[in-house]
PDB file of C-alpha atoms and ligand atoms in Angstrom:
ATOM      1  CA  MET A  26      19.080   3.054  14.163  1.00 49.00           C
ATOM      2  CA  THR A  27      20.642   5.248  11.515  1.00 48.00           C
ATOM      3  CA  HIS A  28      18.707   6.893   8.767  1.00 57.00           C
ATOM      4  CA  THR A  29      19.581   5.746   5.277  1.00 65.00           C
ATOM      5  CA  THR A  30      18.232   6.561   1.866  1.00 81.00           C
ATOM      6  CA  LYS A  31      18.959   3.107   0.477  1.00 93.00           C
ATOM      7  CA  PRO A  32      16.125   1.298  -1.266  1.00 97.00           C
ATOM      8  CA  LEU A  33      14.397  -0.917   1.239  1.00 98.00           C
ATOM      9  CA  VAL A  34      13.015  -4.393   0.585  1.00 98.00           C
ATOM     10  CA  ILE A  35      11.134  -6.057   3.407  1.00 98.00           C
ATOM     11  CA  ALA A  36      10.115  -9.708   3.475  1.00 98.00           C
ATOM     12  CA  ASN A  37       6.859 -10.197   5.335  1.00 98.00           C
ATOM     13  CA  TRP A  38       6.698 -13.925   5.894  1.00 98.00           C
ATOM     14  CA  LYS A  39       3.358 -13.652   7.726  1.00 98.00           C
ATOM     15  CA  MET A  40       2.471 -17.003   9.389  1.00 98.00           C
ATOM     16  CA  ASN A  41       4.995 -18.947   7.280  1.00 98.00           C
ATOM     17  CA  PRO A  42       6.882 -21.258   6.966  1.00 98.00           C
ATOM     18  CA  ALA A  43       5.673 -24.145   9.122  1.00 98.00           C
ATOM     19  CA  THR A  44       9.066 -25.215  10.505  1.00 98.00           C
ATOM     20  CA  LEU A  45      12.232 -23.647  11.836  1.00 98.00           C
ATOM     21  CA  VAL A  46      14.291 -25.679   9.358  1.00 98.00           C
ATOM     22  CA  GLU A  47      12.441 -24.093   6.442  1.00 98.00           C
ATOM     23  CA  ALA A  48      12.701 -20.674   8.074  1.00 98.00           C
ATOM     24  CA  LYS A  49      16.481 -21.028   8.302  1.00 98.00           C
ATOM     25  CA  ASN A  50      16.671 -22.036   4.636  1.00 98.00           C
ATOM     26  CA  ILE A  51      14.633 -19.086   3.445  1.00 98.00           C
ATOM     27  CA  TYR A  52      16.605 -16.781   5.722  1.00 98.00           C
ATOM     28  CA  THR A  53      19.906 -18.087   4.318  1.00 98.00           C
ATOM     29  CA  GLY A  54      18.713 -17.450   0.758  1.00 98.00           C
ATOM     30  CA  SER A  55      17.672 -13.909   1.687  1.00 98.00           C
ATOM     31  CA  LYS A  56      21.006 -13.332   3.404  1.00 98.00           C
ATOM     32  CA  LEU A  57      22.860 -14.307   0.223  1.00 98.00           C
ATOM     33  CA  ALA A  58      20.691 -11.895  -1.754  1.00 98.00           C
ATOM     34  CA  ALA A  59      21.452  -9.084   0.686  1.00 98.00           C
ATOM     35  CA  LYS A  60      25.154  -9.779   0.260  1.00 98.00           C
ATOM     36  CA  LYS A  61      24.884  -9.740  -3.513  1.00 98.00           C
ATOM     37  CA  TYR A  62      23.077  -6.390  -3.571  1.00 98.00           C
ATOM     38  CA  PRO A  63      24.704  -4.279  -0.842  1.00 97.00           C
ATOM     39  CA  THR A  64      23.082  -1.079  -2.101  1.00 97.00           C
ATOM     40  CA  VAL A  65      19.699  -2.388  -0.928  1.00 98.00           C
ATOM     41  CA  GLN A  66      18.610  -2.538   2.708  1.00 98.00           C
ATOM     42  CA  VAL A  67      16.996  -5.937   3.253  1.00 98.00           C
ATOM     43  CA  VAL A  68      14.752  -6.782   6.200  1.00 98.00           C
ATOM     44  CA  VAL A  69      13.261 -10.168   7.023  1.00 98.00           C
ATOM     45  CA  ALA A  70      10.104  -9.878   9.146  1.00 98.00           C
ATOM     46  CA  ALA A  71       9.803 -13.446  10.374  1.00 98.00           C
ATOM     47  CA  PRO A  72       7.279 -14.963  12.785  1.00 98.00           C
ATOM     48  CA  ALA A  73       8.293 -13.954  16.317  1.00 98.00           C
ATOM     49  CA  LEU A  74       9.043 -17.513  17.350  1.00 97.00           C
ATOM     50  CA  TYR A  75      11.859 -17.798  14.783  1.00 98.00           C
ATOM     51  CA  LEU A  76      13.555 -14.486  15.490  1.00 98.00           C
ATOM     52  CA  LEU A  77      15.969 -15.633  18.202  1.00 97.00           C
ATOM     53  CA  GLU A  78      17.083 -18.612  16.120  1.00 97.00           C
ATOM     54  CA  LEU A  79      17.566 -16.474  13.020  1.00 98.00           C
ATOM     55  CA  GLN A  80      19.461 -13.964  15.119  1.00 97.00           C
ATOM     56  CA  LYS A  81      22.092 -16.671  15.700  1.00 97.00           C
ATOM     57  CA  LEU A  82      22.719 -16.763  11.947  1.00 97.00           C
ATOM     58  CA  GLN A  83      23.174 -12.988  11.772  1.00 95.00           C
ATOM     59  CA  LYS A  84      26.930 -13.010  11.125  1.00 94.00           C
ATOM     60  CA  ASN A  85      28.566 -10.953   8.379  1.00 94.00           C
ATOM     61  CA  THR A  86      25.344  -9.598   7.039  1.00 96.00           C
ATOM     62  CA  ALA A  87      23.718  -6.225   6.562  1.00 96.00           C
ATOM     63  CA  LEU A  88      20.315  -7.917   6.472  1.00 98.00           C
ATOM     64  CA  THR A  89      18.312  -7.095   9.572  1.00 98.00           C
ATOM     65  CA  LEU A  90      15.430  -8.816  11.292  1.00 98.00           C
ATOM     66  CA  GLY A  91      11.981  -7.351  11.679  1.00 98.00           C
ATOM     67  CA  ALA A  92       8.860  -8.247  13.625  1.00 98.00           C
ATOM     68  CA  GLN A  93       5.378  -8.347  12.126  1.00 98.00           C
ATOM     69  CA  THR A  94       3.666  -6.551  15.002  1.00 98.00           C
ATOM     70  CA  MET A  95       4.232  -5.531  18.637  1.00 98.00           C
ATOM     71  CA  HIS A  96       2.307  -4.242  21.622  1.00 98.00           C
ATOM     72  CA  GLU A  97       2.506  -0.577  22.520  1.00 97.00           C
ATOM     73  CA  ALA A  98       2.865  -1.088  26.294  1.00 98.00           C
ATOM     74  CA  VAL A  99       6.222  -1.447  28.029  1.00 97.00           C
ATOM     75  CA  SER A 100       5.074  -4.486  30.026  1.00 97.00           C
ATOM     76  CA  GLY A 101       2.012  -5.817  31.805  1.00 97.00           C
ATOM     77  CA  ALA A 102      -1.036  -8.011  31.477  1.00 98.00           C
ATOM     78  CA  HIS A 103      -1.150  -8.473  27.694  1.00 97.00           C
ATOM     79  CA  THR A 104      -1.334 -12.205  27.129  1.00 97.00           C
ATOM     80  CA  GLY A 105       0.374 -13.362  23.960  1.00 96.00           C
ATOM     81  CA  GLU A 106       1.897  -9.984  23.138  1.00 97.00           C
ATOM     82  CA  LEU A 107       5.498  -8.821  22.723  1.00 98.00           C
ATOM     83  CA  SER A 108       6.937  -5.451  23.695  1.00 98.00           C
ATOM     84  CA  ALA A 109       9.380  -3.310  21.744  1.00 98.00           C
ATOM     85  CA  ALA A 110      12.096  -3.992  24.336  1.00 98.00           C
ATOM     86  CA  MET A 111      11.631  -7.753  23.951  1.00 98.00           C
ATOM     87  CA  LEU A 112      12.031  -7.458  20.193  1.00 98.00           C
ATOM     88  CA  VAL A 113      15.160  -5.345  20.597  1.00 98.00           C
ATOM     89  CA  SER A 114      16.616  -7.887  23.008  1.00 97.00           C
ATOM     90  CA  ALA A 115      16.076 -10.561  20.341  1.00 96.00           C
ATOM     91  CA  GLY A 116      18.115  -8.508  17.873  1.00 96.00           C
ATOM     92  CA  VAL A 117      15.176  -7.083  15.942  1.00 98.00           C
ATOM     93  CA  ALA A 118      15.714  -3.731  14.203  1.00 98.00           C
ATOM     94  CA  SER A 119      12.306  -2.913  12.762  1.00 98.00           C
ATOM     95  CA  VAL A 120       8.632  -3.683  13.160  1.00 98.00           C
ATOM     96  CA  ILE A 121       5.650  -3.701  10.814  1.00 98.00           C
ATOM     97  CA  VAL A 122       2.831  -1.657  12.335  1.00 98.00           C
ATOM     98  CA  GLY A 123      -0.775  -1.518  11.192  1.00 97.00           C
ATOM     99  CA  HIS A 124      -0.655  -4.203   8.530  1.00 98.00           C
ATOM    100  CA  SER A 125      -4.162  -4.605   7.104  1.00 97.00           C
ATOM    101  CA  GLU A 126      -4.249  -8.212   8.312  1.00 97.00           C
ATOM    102  CA  ARG A 127      -3.636  -6.935  11.860  1.00 97.00           C
ATOM    103  CA  ARG A 128      -6.130  -4.109  11.436  1.00 95.00           C
ATOM    104  CA  MET A 129      -8.699  -6.770  10.552  1.00 95.00           C
ATOM    105  CA  LEU A 130      -7.980  -8.375  13.940  1.00 95.00           C
ATOM    106  CA  GLY A 131      -8.873  -5.141  15.689  1.00 92.00           C
ATOM    107  CA  GLU A 132      -5.737  -2.992  15.565  1.00 93.00           C
ATOM    108  CA  ASP A 133      -7.046   0.566  15.244  1.00 92.00           C
ATOM    109  CA  ASP A 134      -5.481   3.853  14.211  1.00 91.00           C
ATOM    110  CA  THR A 135      -5.034   5.090  17.778  1.00 92.00           C
ATOM    111  CA  SER A 136      -3.192   2.001  18.947  1.00 96.00           C
ATOM    112  CA  ILE A 137      -1.106   2.125  15.767  1.00 98.00           C
ATOM    113  CA  GLY A 138      -0.051   5.648  16.761  1.00 98.00           C
ATOM    114  CA  ARG A 139       0.985   4.381  20.196  1.00 98.00           C
ATOM    115  CA  LYS A 140       2.899   1.485  18.654  1.00 98.00           C
ATOM    116  CA  VAL A 141       4.828   3.837  16.368  1.00 98.00           C
ATOM    117  CA  LEU A 142       5.830   5.933  19.387  1.00 98.00           C
ATOM    118  CA  ALA A 143       6.809   2.848  21.433  1.00 98.00           C
ATOM    119  CA  ALA A 144       8.852   1.485  18.525  1.00 98.00           C
ATOM    120  CA  LEU A 145      10.721   4.764  18.046  1.00 98.00           C
ATOM    121  CA  LYS A 146      11.435   5.036  21.783  1.00 98.00           C
ATOM    122  CA  ALA A 147      12.974   1.552  21.667  1.00 98.00           C
ATOM    123  CA  LYS A 148      14.970   2.470  18.522  1.00 97.00           C
ATOM    124  CA  LEU A 149      13.027   0.114  16.286  1.00 98.00           C
ATOM    125  CA  MET A 150      12.256   1.323  12.777  1.00 98.00           C
ATOM    126  CA  PRO A 151       8.455   1.355  12.391  1.00 98.00           C
ATOM    127  CA  ILE A 152       7.119   0.284   9.000  1.00 98.00           C
ATOM    128  CA  VAL A 153       3.649   1.818   8.966  1.00 98.00           C
ATOM    129  CA  CYS A 154       1.178   0.196   6.575  1.00 98.00           C
ATOM    130  CA  VAL A 155      -1.591   2.259   5.030  1.00 97.00           C
ATOM    131  CA  GLY A 156      -3.948   1.394   2.213  1.00 97.00           C
ATOM    132  CA  GLU A 157      -7.499   1.562   0.971  1.00 95.00           C
ATOM    133  CA  ARG A 158      -9.937  -1.354   0.929  1.00 93.00           C
ATOM    134  CA  GLU A 159     -11.149  -0.294  -2.501  1.00 92.00           C
ATOM    135  CA  ARG A 160     -10.784   2.588  -4.933  1.00 91.00           C
ATOM    136  CA  ASP A 161     -13.858   4.693  -5.571  1.00 89.00           C
ATOM    137  CA  THR A 162     -13.981   6.669  -8.796  1.00 88.00           C
ATOM    138  CA  GLN A 163     -14.273  10.008  -6.956  1.00 88.00           C
ATOM    139  CA  GLY A 164     -10.939   9.450  -5.224  1.00 87.00           C
ATOM    140  CA  ASN A 165     -12.385   9.496  -1.702  1.00 91.00           C
ATOM    141  CA  PHE A 166      -9.900   6.825  -0.688  1.00 95.00           C
ATOM    142  CA  TYR A 167      -7.196   9.488  -0.609  1.00 96.00           C
ATOM    143  CA  ALA A 168      -8.828  11.039   2.455  1.00 96.00           C
ATOM    144  CA  ALA A 169      -8.783   7.666   4.194  1.00 95.00           C
ATOM    145  CA  ILE A 170      -5.062   7.274   3.518  1.00 97.00           C
ATOM    146  CA  GLU A 171      -4.393  10.804   4.801  1.00 97.00           C
ATOM    147  CA  SER A 172      -6.253  10.063   7.999  1.00 97.00           C
ATOM    148  CA  GLN A 173      -4.400   6.766   8.503  1.00 97.00           C
ATOM    149  CA  ILE A 174      -1.067   8.565   8.159  1.00 97.00           C
ATOM    150  CA  LYS A 175      -2.098  11.414  10.464  1.00 97.00           C
ATOM    151  CA  THR A 176      -3.159   9.154  13.316  1.00 97.00           C
ATOM    152  CA  ALA A 177      -0.287   6.718  12.883  1.00 97.00           C
ATOM    153  CA  LEU A 178       2.260   9.526  13.212  1.00 97.00           C
ATOM    154  CA  ALA A 179       0.329  11.688  15.680  1.00 97.00           C
ATOM    155  CA  LEU A 180       2.508  10.847  18.698  1.00 98.00           C
ATOM    156  CA  ALA A 181       5.856  10.493  16.924  1.00 97.00           C
ATOM    157  CA  PRO A 182       8.368  13.269  17.632  1.00 97.00           C
ATOM    158  CA  GLN A 183       9.090  15.214  14.441  1.00 96.00           C
ATOM    159  CA  SER A 184      12.816  14.720  14.866  1.00 96.00           C
ATOM    160  CA  ARG A 185      12.284  10.960  14.571  1.00 97.00           C
ATOM    161  CA  LEU A 186      10.035  10.890  11.521  1.00 97.00           C
ATOM    162  CA  LYS A 187      13.038  10.258   9.283  1.00 96.00           C
ATOM    163  CA  ASP A 188      13.246   6.810  10.894  1.00 97.00           C
ATOM    164  CA  VAL A 189       9.691   5.919   9.911  1.00 98.00           C
ATOM    165  CA  VAL A 190       8.873   4.013   6.730  1.00 98.00           C
ATOM    166  CA  ILE A 191       5.422   4.227   5.171  1.00 98.00           C
ATOM    167  CA  ALA A 192       4.276   1.184   3.222  1.00 98.00           C
ATOM    168  CA  TYR A 193       1.446   1.890   0.816  1.00 97.00           C
ATOM    169  CA  GLU A 194      -0.410  -1.400   0.594  1.00 97.00           C
ATOM    170  CA  PRO A 195      -3.801  -1.243  -1.147  1.00 96.00           C
ATOM    171  CA  ILE A 196      -5.749  -4.014   0.575  1.00 94.00           C
ATOM    172  CA  TRP A 197      -7.224  -5.248  -2.681  1.00 94.00           C
ATOM    173  CA  ALA A 198      -3.702  -5.884  -3.991  1.00 94.00           C
ATOM    174  CA  ILE A 199      -2.458  -7.987  -1.077  1.00 94.00           C
ATOM    175  CA  GLY A 200      -2.100 -11.651  -1.943  1.00 93.00           C
ATOM    176  CA  THR A 201      -4.453 -11.289  -4.905  1.00 94.00           C
ATOM    177  CA  GLY A 202      -2.026 -11.039  -7.814  1.00 93.00           C
ATOM    178  CA  LYS A 203      -3.565  -7.640  -8.657  1.00 93.00           C
ATOM    179  CA  THR A 204      -1.063  -4.847  -8.232  1.00 89.00           C
ATOM    180  CA  ALA A 205      -1.779  -1.156  -8.357  1.00 89.00           C
ATOM    181  CA  THR A 206      -0.672   0.399 -11.656  1.00 94.00           C
ATOM    182  CA  VAL A 207       2.575   2.320 -11.781  1.00 96.00           C
ATOM    183  CA  ASP A 208       0.583   5.538 -12.212  1.00 95.00           C
ATOM    184  CA  ASP A 209      -1.525   4.737  -9.137  1.00 95.00           C
ATOM    185  CA  ILE A 210       1.595   4.024  -7.091  1.00 96.00           C
ATOM    186  CA  CYS A 211       3.402   7.102  -8.322  1.00 96.00           C
ATOM    187  CA  GLU A 212       0.390   9.305  -7.573  1.00 96.00           C
ATOM    188  CA  MET A 213      -0.014   7.793  -4.116  1.00 97.00           C
ATOM    189  CA  LYS A 214       3.644   8.383  -3.325  1.00 97.00           C
ATOM    190  CA  LEU A 215       3.249  12.056  -4.276  1.00 97.00           C
ATOM    191  CA  PHE A 216       0.032  12.262  -2.276  1.00 97.00           C
ATOM    192  CA  ILE A 217       1.698  10.804   0.832  1.00 98.00           C
ATOM    193  CA  GLN A 218       4.571  13.271   0.442  1.00 97.00           C
ATOM    194  CA  LYS A 219       2.038  16.079   0.108  1.00 97.00           C
ATOM    195  CA  CYS A 220       0.325  14.962   3.331  1.00 98.00           C
ATOM    196  CA  LEU A 221       3.662  14.902   5.152  1.00 98.00           C
ATOM    197  CA  THR A 222       4.570  18.330   3.783  1.00 97.00           C
ATOM    198  CA  LYS A 223       1.232  19.764   4.888  1.00 97.00           C
ATOM    199  CA  GLN A 224       1.494  18.164   8.313  1.00 96.00           C
ATOM    200  CA  TYR A 225       5.215  18.787   8.915  1.00 97.00           C
ATOM    201  CA  SER A 226       7.572  20.185   6.290  1.00 96.00           C
ATOM    202  CA  ARG A 227       9.057  19.490   2.893  1.00 96.00           C
ATOM    203  CA  SER A 228      12.330  18.338   4.359  1.00 95.00           C
ATOM    204  CA  ILE A 229      10.591  15.812   6.613  1.00 96.00           C
ATOM    205  CA  ALA A 230       8.472  14.610   3.687  1.00 96.00           C
ATOM    206  CA  ALA A 231      11.618  14.088   1.637  1.00 95.00           C
ATOM    207  CA  ARG A 232      13.227  11.940   4.314  1.00 95.00           C
ATOM    208  CA  VAL A 233      10.417   9.462   4.996  1.00 97.00           C
ATOM    209  CA  ARG A 234      10.831   6.413   2.804  1.00 97.00           C
ATOM    210  CA  ILE A 235       7.665   5.352   1.023  1.00 98.00           C
ATOM    211  CA  ILE A 236       7.486   1.770  -0.197  1.00 98.00           C
ATOM    212  CA  TYR A 237       4.841  -0.271  -1.999  1.00 97.00           C
ATOM    213  CA  GLY A 238       3.351  -3.642  -1.097  1.00 98.00           C
ATOM    214  CA  GLY A 239       0.733  -5.851  -2.717  1.00 97.00           C
ATOM    215  CA  SER A 240       1.460  -8.755  -5.074  1.00 96.00           C
ATOM    216  CA  VAL A 241       5.035  -7.689  -5.823  1.00 97.00           C
ATOM    217  CA  THR A 242       6.762 -10.423  -7.834  1.00 97.00           C
ATOM    218  CA  ALA A 243      10.024 -10.994  -9.684  1.00 97.00           C
ATOM    219  CA  GLU A 244       8.133 -10.205 -12.888  1.00 97.00           C
ATOM    220  CA  ASN A 245       6.649  -6.840 -11.938  1.00 97.00           C
ATOM    221  CA  ALA A 246       9.309  -5.504  -9.531  1.00 97.00           C
ATOM    222  CA  VAL A 247      11.386  -3.532 -12.047  1.00 97.00           C
ATOM    223  CA  LEU A 248       8.333  -1.831 -13.511  1.00 97.00           C
ATOM    224  CA  LEU A 249       6.785  -1.041 -10.127  1.00 97.00           C
ATOM    225  CA  PHE A 250      10.057   0.242  -8.686  1.00 97.00           C
ATOM    226  CA  GLU A 251      10.993   2.466 -11.583  1.00 95.00           C
ATOM    227  CA  GLY A 252       7.555   3.521 -12.743  1.00 94.00           C
ATOM    228  CA  GLY A 253       6.126   3.799  -9.243  1.00 91.00           C
ATOM    229  CA  THR A 254       9.123   5.862  -8.042  1.00 94.00           C
ATOM    230  CA  VAL A 255       8.899   4.157  -4.649  1.00 97.00           C
ATOM    231  CA  ASP A 256      11.784   3.616  -2.228  1.00 97.00           C
ATOM    232  CA  GLY A 257      11.298  -0.135  -2.064  1.00 98.00           C
ATOM    233  CA  PHE A 258       8.849  -2.930  -1.412  1.00 98.00           C
ATOM    234  CA  LEU A 259       7.039  -4.844   1.277  1.00 98.00           C
ATOM    235  CA  VAL A 260       6.843  -8.367  -0.092  1.00 98.00           C
ATOM    236  CA  GLY A 261       4.579 -11.117   1.196  1.00 98.00           C
ATOM    237  CA  GLY A 262       4.162 -14.345  -0.791  1.00 97.00           C
ATOM    238  CA  ALA A 263       7.202 -13.874  -3.046  1.00 98.00           C
ATOM    239  CA  SER A 264       9.532 -13.353  -0.081  1.00 98.00           C
ATOM    240  CA  LEU A 265       9.174 -17.032   0.849  1.00 98.00           C
ATOM    241  CA  LYS A 266      10.900 -18.069  -2.385  1.00 98.00           C
ATOM    242  CA  PRO A 267      14.533 -16.942  -2.100  1.00 97.00           C
ATOM    243  CA  GLU A 268      15.146 -17.034  -5.838  1.00 98.00           C
ATOM    244  CA  GLU A 269      12.180 -14.782  -6.515  1.00 98.00           C
ATOM    245  CA  PHE A 270      12.949 -12.546  -3.528  1.00 98.00           C
ATOM    246  CA  THR A 271      16.509 -12.126  -4.839  1.00 98.00           C
ATOM    247  CA  LYS A 272      15.157 -10.879  -8.170  1.00 98.00           C
ATOM    248  CA  ILE A 273      12.937  -8.371  -6.379  1.00 98.00           C
ATOM    249  CA  ILE A 274      15.954  -7.090  -4.432  1.00 98.00           C
ATOM    250  CA  ALA A 275      17.929  -6.904  -7.691  1.00 98.00           C
ATOM    251  CA  ALA A 276      15.141  -4.815  -9.244  1.00 98.00           C
ATOM    252  CA  THR A 277      15.708  -2.085  -6.646  1.00 98.00           C
ATOM    253  CA  SER A 278      19.522  -2.142  -6.748  1.00 96.00           C
TER     254      SER A 278
HETATM  255  P1  PGA B 328       1.734 -10.040  -0.919  1.00 93.11           P
HETATM  256  O1  PGA B 328       1.648  -9.425   0.563  1.00 93.11           O
HETATM  257  O2  PGA B 328       3.082  -9.643  -1.482  1.00 93.11           O
HETATM  258  O3  PGA B 328       1.622 -11.523  -0.739  1.00 93.11           O
HETATM  259  O4  PGA B 328       0.621  -9.450  -1.702  1.00 93.11           O
HETATM  260  C1  PGA B 328       2.122  -8.152   0.842  1.00 93.11           C
HETATM  261  C2  PGA B 328       1.883  -7.819   2.293  1.00 93.11           C
HETATM  262  O5  PGA B 328       0.855  -8.206   2.858  1.00 93.11           O
HETATM  263  O6  PGA B 328       2.724  -7.176   2.932  1.00 93.11           O
END
């Protein structure tokens, strides 16, 4: 895993598509997009079951594969789970950790911290999702974001923080068609950098890529990328449509 400052666009397919044939088609479209825009780092976080098959198509591409979650333990009695080493052996380079849809299934801050450590140890790039359920007018949600970041990174060695990506994903913006405004995104990016500076140092804060997720589309990507000053996107719904995903990648190139 080498640190890069390239813009980063991650496709989070979630529990889609229904068949391997469709998965290969979407993957192929994303691969073409990655080739067309080499200045952008493109990751496809596919359902775990498809990863080995997609890995076979990984020729002549800078696109990498990601997983949508993992277990923090090395091995053991964890029915249905996958370890970091298993993901690495399937050719996976990164893993989404703490997505709000996983948090809703019981993933808590402490286990997210352990997952980040396990991912880094296995040389997987952790993509740590943080985000508020709602915005109160007093701005109390900022404290919640700070606490999510603190616990998620609590076990990570400082020397490895440059390999961590933070995805700001306001929960109310995921899959709803309501994005945060560019000012909100810009402010949150600065706030996250401030938290990292307070916790570690300015140079560490400058090296952690901060991306945005939540209803990113081909239509709003240019505005959100430029106005939001983020380092890229975590894209759900729109990443399943290669033509639209390509435009989102283009917006960051
Ligand atoms: P969305 O999902 O783009 O469909 O809103 C984003 C995410 O959950 O990562």
